[in-house]
Amino acid sequence: MQPIFTMQYGEFKVADYLTDNIKGSSVFIPASAQEKGIDLLLYRNDEGRNKVVTIQVKMSRTYYDYHDGFSNHLWFNRFVVQPNADWYILMGIYARHPKEDKATSSKVADNGWDHIMLAFTNTEMKYFMDSVRQKKNPGKPDSMFGFSFDEEQTEIRQTRGFRVQREMSQYLIQYRIKDIEASFDNPEEKNIDEEKHWLLTRHISKIEILMDVLKNIRKELPWSYCNDMMKDFENDTYTFVDCHPELLNYRDILEEYGIDLGGEGFYSKDVSNLDDRCVEAMLFAVMRWQHHNETELLQAIMNGAVVKWLKKLKASDEAQLRDSRR
């Protein structure tokens, strides 16, 4: 029998990229095409220990049409996130086009084919997929989602499947190589989709560091210093709310618990006996106030309220995990 084995080009490019950029690693391919959830195994032997990271690859052709400020566009069908994939890599292949002012002088090397990849952990992919909603009716899932980008890959935005265009450059694979490599040594952190609030609670340490730094710098808080960190936290909070749209009624929820939105004791409120739904609504209320007062989130962080709420949600997740494993 002739030994012939084939694989999709997108999977080949992902495998080639990973082995080139993660030292001491190899890529294994499942011999069975029926293996759900896993397209590639990233493998490393470290001091006699076999370490593996599982990868699912989704591929799209690129549509070339200048609109929304971008020339290249990817389209993906909505899919179910499989629990056995540690990482999801969304891959697109596109043709490079010379700039109009350089078209006549462009060389062959300036043209040809290139690729773009977005890398998500299993948890990130789950939250992302849950947030894929129709623009006109955010209560309903969209059947597709899409990205638009420039050829230099300096910017990529989600342009379908979300209420507004949102920046996705942080998921470009070139910025996530260290995270993928770290998955070899942190297997317990690769699949943490059981933690409902992980998207929020992963910011706890960053916020605590920010609080310490700002307290030691000066009493007057430097807004520009912490803007990027808070913007990431704000974006993740809105993604969480997109996955749990009942929180859009945060005013009704807080009223149900007898919490006064404008009360002076809002930030000092003892949350030890409150359930997750109420704490989630308190956090989202601050995000809504942020639109009217750009320092509101910073104030909530510096008086300790945000960390208090996040730690309450973290403790709730850990308790539920313990109960589920008994």
Short mmCIF file of C-alpha atoms in Angstrom, two decimals:
data_model
loop_
_atom_site.label_atom_id
_atom_site.label_comp_id
_atom_site.label_asym_id
_atom_site.label_seq_id
_atom_site.Cartn_x
_atom_site.Cartn_y
_atom_site.Cartn_z
CA MET A 1 0.00 0.00 0.00
CA GLN A 2 1.35 3.42 -0.98
CA PRO A 3 2.00 5.53 2.15
CA ILE A 4 0.10 8.70 1.36
CA PHE A 5 -1.02 11.22 3.98
CA THR A 6 -2.60 14.60 3.38
CA MET A 7 -3.64 17.52 5.58
CA GLN A 8 -5.40 20.79 5.02
CA TYR A 9 -3.18 23.69 4.05
CA GLY A 10 -4.40 25.78 6.98
CA GLU A 11 -3.41 23.07 9.47
CA PHE A 12 -0.04 22.75 7.77
CA LYS A 13 0.66 26.48 8.06
CA VAL A 14 -0.35 26.51 11.74
CA ALA A 15 1.89 23.49 12.44
CA ASP A 16 4.77 25.10 10.56
CA TYR A 17 4.35 28.41 12.40
CA LEU A 18 4.24 26.79 15.84
CA THR A 19 7.33 24.64 15.32
CA ASP A 20 9.23 27.67 13.98
CA ASN A 21 8.29 29.87 16.93
CA ILE A 22 8.18 27.50 19.92
CA LYS A 23 11.62 26.01 20.46
CA GLY A 24 11.94 22.32 21.21
CA SER A 25 8.43 21.52 20.05
CA SER A 26 7.00 19.19 17.43
CA VAL A 27 3.53 18.87 15.94
CA PHE A 28 1.66 15.58 15.75
CA ILE A 29 -1.37 15.01 13.51
CA PRO A 30 -4.19 12.60 14.46
CA ALA A 31 -4.27 9.67 12.02
CA SER A 32 -8.05 9.49 12.40
CA ALA A 33 -10.04 12.22 10.71
CA GLN A 34 -12.93 11.42 13.05
CA GLU A 35 -11.17 12.84 16.12
CA LYS A 36 -13.49 15.65 17.21
CA GLY A 37 -12.05 18.82 18.63
CA ILE A 38 -8.38 18.15 17.91
CA ASP A 39 -6.55 18.86 14.65
CA LEU A 40 -2.98 19.14 15.98
CA LEU A 41 -0.97 18.06 19.02
CA LEU A 42 1.86 20.38 20.01
CA TYR A 43 4.42 18.17 21.76
CA ARG A 44 7.52 18.73 23.85
CA ASN A 45 9.71 16.35 25.83
CA ASP A 46 11.01 18.21 28.87
CA GLU A 47 13.44 16.33 31.13
CA GLY A 48 11.82 13.01 30.37
CA ARG A 49 8.26 14.29 30.70
CA ASN A 50 5.89 14.29 27.74
CA LYS A 51 3.95 17.55 27.50
CA VAL A 52 1.11 18.11 25.05
CA VAL A 53 -1.09 21.03 24.01
CA THR A 54 -4.17 20.23 21.91
CA ILE A 55 -5.17 22.56 19.07
CA GLN A 56 -8.23 23.00 16.88
CA VAL A 57 -7.82 24.92 13.60
CA LYS A 58 -10.59 26.78 11.79
CA MET A 59 -9.84 28.20 8.36
CA SER A 60 -11.40 30.83 6.12
CA ARG A 61 -10.56 32.14 2.69
CA THR A 62 -10.11 35.90 2.54
CA TYR A 63 -12.49 38.16 0.63
CA TYR A 64 -10.83 41.18 -0.93
CA ASP A 65 -13.10 44.22 -0.98
CA TYR A 66 -12.40 47.65 0.45
CA HIS A 67 -15.07 48.63 3.00
CA ASP A 68 -15.20 49.42 6.72
CA GLY A 69 -11.71 50.86 6.25
CA PHE A 70 -10.20 47.43 5.50
CA SER A 71 -9.43 45.50 2.32
CA ASN A 72 -9.35 41.92 3.66
CA HIS A 73 -12.24 40.09 5.30
CA LEU A 74 -12.60 36.65 6.93
CA TRP A 75 -15.90 34.81 7.46
CA PHE A 76 -16.48 31.89 9.81
CA ASN A 77 -19.56 29.83 10.58
CA ARG A 78 -20.55 29.73 14.23
CA PHE A 79 -19.33 26.48 15.78
CA VAL A 80 -19.53 24.54 19.02
CA VAL A 81 -16.43 24.87 21.22
CA GLN A 82 -15.13 21.37 22.00
CA PRO A 83 -13.86 20.88 25.57
CA ASN A 84 -10.79 18.82 24.57
CA ALA A 85 -9.08 21.61 22.57
CA ASP A 86 -6.70 23.70 24.68
CA TRP A 87 -6.34 26.33 21.96
CA TYR A 88 -8.38 27.42 18.97
CA ILE A 89 -6.56 29.01 16.05
CA LEU A 90 -8.59 30.87 13.42
CA MET A 91 -6.61 31.02 10.22
CA GLY A 92 -7.04 33.00 6.99
CA ILE A 93 -5.10 32.95 3.74
CA TYR A 94 -4.94 36.13 1.69
CA ALA A 95 -3.26 37.51 -1.43
CA ARG A 96 -0.95 40.46 -0.94
CA HIS A 97 -1.74 43.43 -3.17
CA PRO A 98 0.74 46.22 -3.91
CA LYS A 99 -0.23 49.74 -2.94
CA GLU A 100 -1.75 51.73 -5.78
CA ASP A 101 1.09 54.24 -5.78
CA LYS A 102 3.65 51.38 -6.00
CA ALA A 103 1.78 49.00 -8.28
CA THR A 104 3.94 49.64 -11.34
CA SER A 105 7.23 49.29 -9.45
CA SER A 106 6.30 46.36 -7.21
CA LYS A 107 8.39 43.20 -7.27
CA VAL A 108 7.19 39.61 -7.40
CA ALA A 109 8.15 39.23 -3.72
CA ASP A 110 5.75 42.05 -2.85
CA ASN A 111 2.82 39.98 -4.12
CA GLY A 112 1.91 36.34 -3.51
CA TRP A 113 0.13 34.69 -0.58
CA ASP A 114 0.25 35.35 3.13
CA HIS A 115 -1.67 34.19 6.18
CA ILE A 116 -3.16 35.59 9.37
CA MET A 117 -3.89 33.67 12.59
CA LEU A 118 -5.86 34.44 15.73
CA ALA A 119 -5.24 32.28 18.82
CA PHE A 120 -7.79 31.78 21.62
CA THR A 121 -7.69 29.60 24.69
CA ASN A 122 -10.63 27.24 25.08
CA THR A 123 -12.21 29.59 27.61
CA GLU A 124 -11.65 32.69 25.48
CA MET A 125 -13.17 30.91 22.48
CA LYS A 126 -16.19 29.87 24.52
CA TYR A 127 -16.83 33.41 25.72
CA PHE A 128 -16.22 34.79 22.25
CA MET A 129 -18.67 32.35 20.67
CA ASP A 130 -21.29 33.13 23.30
CA SER A 131 -20.89 36.84 22.50
CA VAL A 132 -21.46 36.37 18.74
CA ARG A 133 -24.82 38.11 18.38
CA GLN A 134 -26.87 39.78 15.70
CA LYS A 135 -26.29 43.53 15.53
CA LYS A 136 -29.97 44.40 15.09
CA ASN A 137 -31.15 41.86 17.64
CA PRO A 138 -28.39 41.25 20.25
CA GLY A 139 -30.61 38.78 22.08
CA LYS A 140 -30.21 36.27 19.24
CA PRO A 141 -26.98 34.47 18.22
CA ASP A 142 -25.55 35.21 14.78
CA SER A 143 -24.93 32.23 12.50
CA MET A 144 -21.64 33.71 11.31
CA PHE A 145 -18.88 36.04 12.50
CA GLY A 146 -16.23 37.92 10.58
CA PHE A 147 -13.00 39.87 10.87
CA SER A 148 -11.51 42.63 8.74
CA PHE A 149 -7.82 43.53 8.65
CA ASP A 150 -5.10 45.36 6.78
CA GLU A 151 -2.35 43.51 4.95
CA GLU A 152 0.32 44.60 7.43
CA GLN A 153 -1.73 43.00 10.24
CA THR A 154 -1.37 46.12 12.35
CA GLU A 155 -5.08 46.08 13.06
CA ILE A 156 -7.82 43.46 12.92
CA ARG A 157 -11.40 44.03 14.00
CA GLN A 158 -14.48 41.88 14.40
CA THR A 159 -16.93 43.35 11.89
CA ARG A 160 -19.73 40.80 12.08
CA GLY A 161 -21.24 39.04 15.08
CA PHE A 162 -21.00 41.89 17.58
CA ARG A 163 -22.98 45.06 18.24
CA VAL A 164 -20.06 47.27 17.19
CA GLN A 165 -16.66 46.76 15.60
CA ARG A 166 -14.23 45.58 18.25
CA GLU A 167 -10.45 45.41 18.28
CA MET A 168 -9.06 41.86 18.09
CA SER A 169 -5.35 42.52 17.51
CA GLN A 170 -4.48 41.17 20.96
CA TYR A 171 -5.43 37.69 19.71
CA LEU A 172 -3.00 37.68 16.78
CA ILE A 173 -0.85 34.59 17.16
CA GLN A 174 2.42 36.52 17.12
CA TYR A 175 1.37 38.08 20.44
CA ARG A 176 0.29 34.76 21.98
CA ILE A 177 3.28 32.50 21.44
CA LYS A 178 4.42 32.84 25.06
CA ASP A 179 0.92 32.00 26.27
CA ILE A 180 0.76 28.89 24.08
CA GLU A 181 4.20 27.78 25.25
CA ALA A 182 3.22 28.35 28.88
CA SER A 183 0.38 25.87 28.40
CA PHE A 184 2.96 23.06 28.49
CA ASP A 185 3.68 23.81 32.15
CA ASN A 186 0.24 24.94 33.31
CA PRO A 187 -2.14 22.18 32.21
CA GLU A 188 -4.63 23.10 34.91
CA GLU A 189 -4.99 26.57 33.37
CA LYS A 190 -5.57 25.45 29.80
CA ASN A 191 -9.21 24.43 30.23
CA ILE A 192 -10.87 26.56 32.85
CA ASP A 193 -14.21 27.10 31.13
CA GLU A 194 -15.90 25.59 34.19
CA GLU A 195 -15.17 28.85 36.02
CA LYS A 196 -18.08 31.03 35.03
CA HIS A 197 -16.40 34.30 35.96
CA TRP A 198 -12.86 33.57 34.76
CA LEU A 199 -13.05 36.32 32.14
CA LEU A 200 -13.51 38.81 34.99
CA THR A 201 -11.53 37.28 37.85
CA ARG A 202 -8.35 36.88 35.80
CA HIS A 203 -7.92 40.66 36.24
CA ILE A 204 -7.66 40.48 40.05
CA SER A 205 -3.87 40.41 40.25
CA LYS A 206 -3.48 43.15 37.62
CA ILE A 207 -5.90 45.41 39.46
CA GLU A 208 -4.17 44.79 42.81
CA ILE A 209 -0.80 45.67 41.28
CA LEU A 210 -2.31 48.81 39.78
CA MET A 211 -3.72 49.82 43.17
CA ASP A 212 -0.32 49.41 44.85
CA VAL A 213 1.50 51.34 42.13
CA LEU A 214 -0.92 54.25 42.14
CA LYS A 215 -0.92 54.53 45.93
CA ASN A 216 2.86 54.73 45.94
CA ILE A 217 3.15 57.24 43.12
CA ARG A 218 1.00 60.12 44.32
CA LYS A 219 -2.41 60.98 45.66
CA GLU A 220 -3.52 62.45 42.35
CA LEU A 221 -4.25 59.47 40.10
CA PRO A 222 -2.56 59.48 36.64
CA TRP A 223 -5.38 58.55 34.26
CA SER A 224 -3.20 57.74 31.24
CA TYR A 225 -1.06 55.32 33.26
CA CYS A 226 -3.89 52.89 33.97
CA ASN A 227 -6.17 53.48 30.98
CA ASP A 228 -5.02 50.43 28.97
CA MET A 229 -5.47 47.98 31.84
CA MET A 230 -8.91 49.32 32.68
CA LYS A 231 -9.97 49.26 29.03
CA ASP A 232 -9.11 45.55 28.84
CA PHE A 233 -11.11 44.91 32.00
CA GLU A 234 -14.04 46.96 30.68
CA ASN A 235 -14.04 45.06 27.37
CA ASP A 236 -14.02 41.70 29.15
CA THR A 237 -16.88 42.83 31.39
CA TYR A 238 -18.99 43.77 28.37
CA THR A 239 -18.17 40.44 26.73
CA PHE A 240 -19.33 38.69 29.91
CA VAL A 241 -22.57 40.69 29.83
CA ASP A 242 -23.06 39.77 26.17
CA CYS A 243 -22.93 36.14 27.30
CA HIS A 244 -25.40 36.90 30.15
CA PRO A 245 -27.76 39.51 28.64
CA GLU A 246 -30.05 39.40 31.69
CA LEU A 247 -27.49 41.72 33.34
CA LEU A 248 -28.59 44.52 31.01
CA ASN A 249 -31.45 44.86 33.50
CA TYR A 250 -28.95 45.60 36.28
CA ARG A 251 -31.12 48.39 37.72
CA ASP A 252 -34.05 46.01 38.26
CA ILE A 253 -31.71 43.39 39.74
CA LEU A 254 -30.21 45.80 42.26
CA GLU A 255 -33.62 47.17 43.15
CA GLU A 256 -34.75 43.59 43.81
CA TYR A 257 -31.93 43.26 46.37
CA GLY A 258 -32.71 46.65 47.91
CA ILE A 259 -29.44 48.24 46.78
CA ASP A 260 -29.56 51.98 46.11
CA LEU A 261 -27.62 52.81 42.96
CA GLY A 262 -26.91 56.36 44.10
CA GLY A 263 -26.28 55.53 47.72
CA GLU A 264 -23.05 56.46 49.46
CA GLY A 265 -22.64 52.94 50.80
CA PHE A 266 -22.70 51.29 47.36
CA TYR A 267 -18.95 50.63 47.24
CA SER A 268 -18.67 49.68 50.92
CA LYS A 269 -21.60 47.24 50.75
CA ASP A 270 -20.87 43.86 52.39
CA VAL A 271 -21.24 41.29 49.59
CA SER A 272 -20.40 38.17 51.60
CA ASN A 273 -24.07 37.16 51.77
CA LEU A 274 -25.04 38.33 48.26
CA ASP A 275 -25.32 35.90 45.37
CA ASP A 276 -23.40 36.08 42.09
CA ARG A 277 -26.25 37.69 40.18
CA CYS A 278 -26.30 40.70 42.49
CA VAL A 279 -22.51 41.14 42.50
CA GLU A 280 -22.42 40.88 38.70
CA ALA A 281 -25.08 43.62 38.50
CA MET A 282 -23.07 45.86 40.86
CA LEU A 283 -19.99 45.51 38.68
CA PHE A 284 -21.90 46.23 35.49
CA ALA A 285 -23.54 49.28 37.08
CA VAL A 286 -20.06 50.79 37.49
CA MET A 287 -19.30 50.11 33.83
CA ARG A 288 -22.46 51.96 32.84
CA TRP A 289 -21.58 54.91 35.10
CA GLN A 290 -18.18 54.95 33.43
CA HIS A 291 -19.84 56.30 30.28
CA HIS A 292 -20.98 59.40 32.18
CA ASN A 293 -17.93 59.81 34.41
CA GLU A 294 -14.67 58.52 32.97
CA THR A 295 -13.05 58.22 36.41
CA GLU A 296 -15.84 56.11 37.95
CA LEU A 297 -14.16 52.75 37.36
CA LEU A 298 -10.87 54.09 38.68
CA GLN A 299 -12.59 55.28 41.86
CA ALA A 300 -14.27 51.89 42.29
CA ILE A 301 -10.89 50.20 41.88
CA MET A 302 -9.01 52.46 44.27
CA ASN A 303 -11.50 52.13 47.12
CA GLY A 304 -11.23 48.36 46.88
CA ALA A 305 -14.76 47.63 45.70
CA VAL A 306 -13.84 46.00 42.37
CA VAL A 307 -11.33 43.56 43.90
CA LYS A 308 -13.84 42.76 46.66
CA TRP A 309 -16.52 41.92 44.09
CA LEU A 310 -14.16 39.89 41.90
CA LYS A 311 -12.85 37.87 44.84
CA LYS A 312 -16.44 37.10 45.85
CA LEU A 313 -17.13 35.76 42.34
CA LYS A 314 -13.83 33.84 42.36
CA ALA A 315 -14.72 32.18 45.68
CA SER A 316 -18.13 31.26 44.30
CA ASP A 317 -16.57 29.62 41.23
CA GLU A 318 -14.13 27.64 43.37
CA ALA A 319 -16.91 26.44 45.65
CA GLN A 320 -18.97 25.26 42.68
CA LEU A 321 -15.96 23.44 41.23
CA ARG A 322 -15.35 21.66 44.52
CA ASP A 323 -18.98 20.58 44.70
CA SER A 324 -18.97 19.32 41.09
CA ARG A 325 -15.92 17.13 41.71
CA ARG A 326 -17.28 15.33 44.77
#
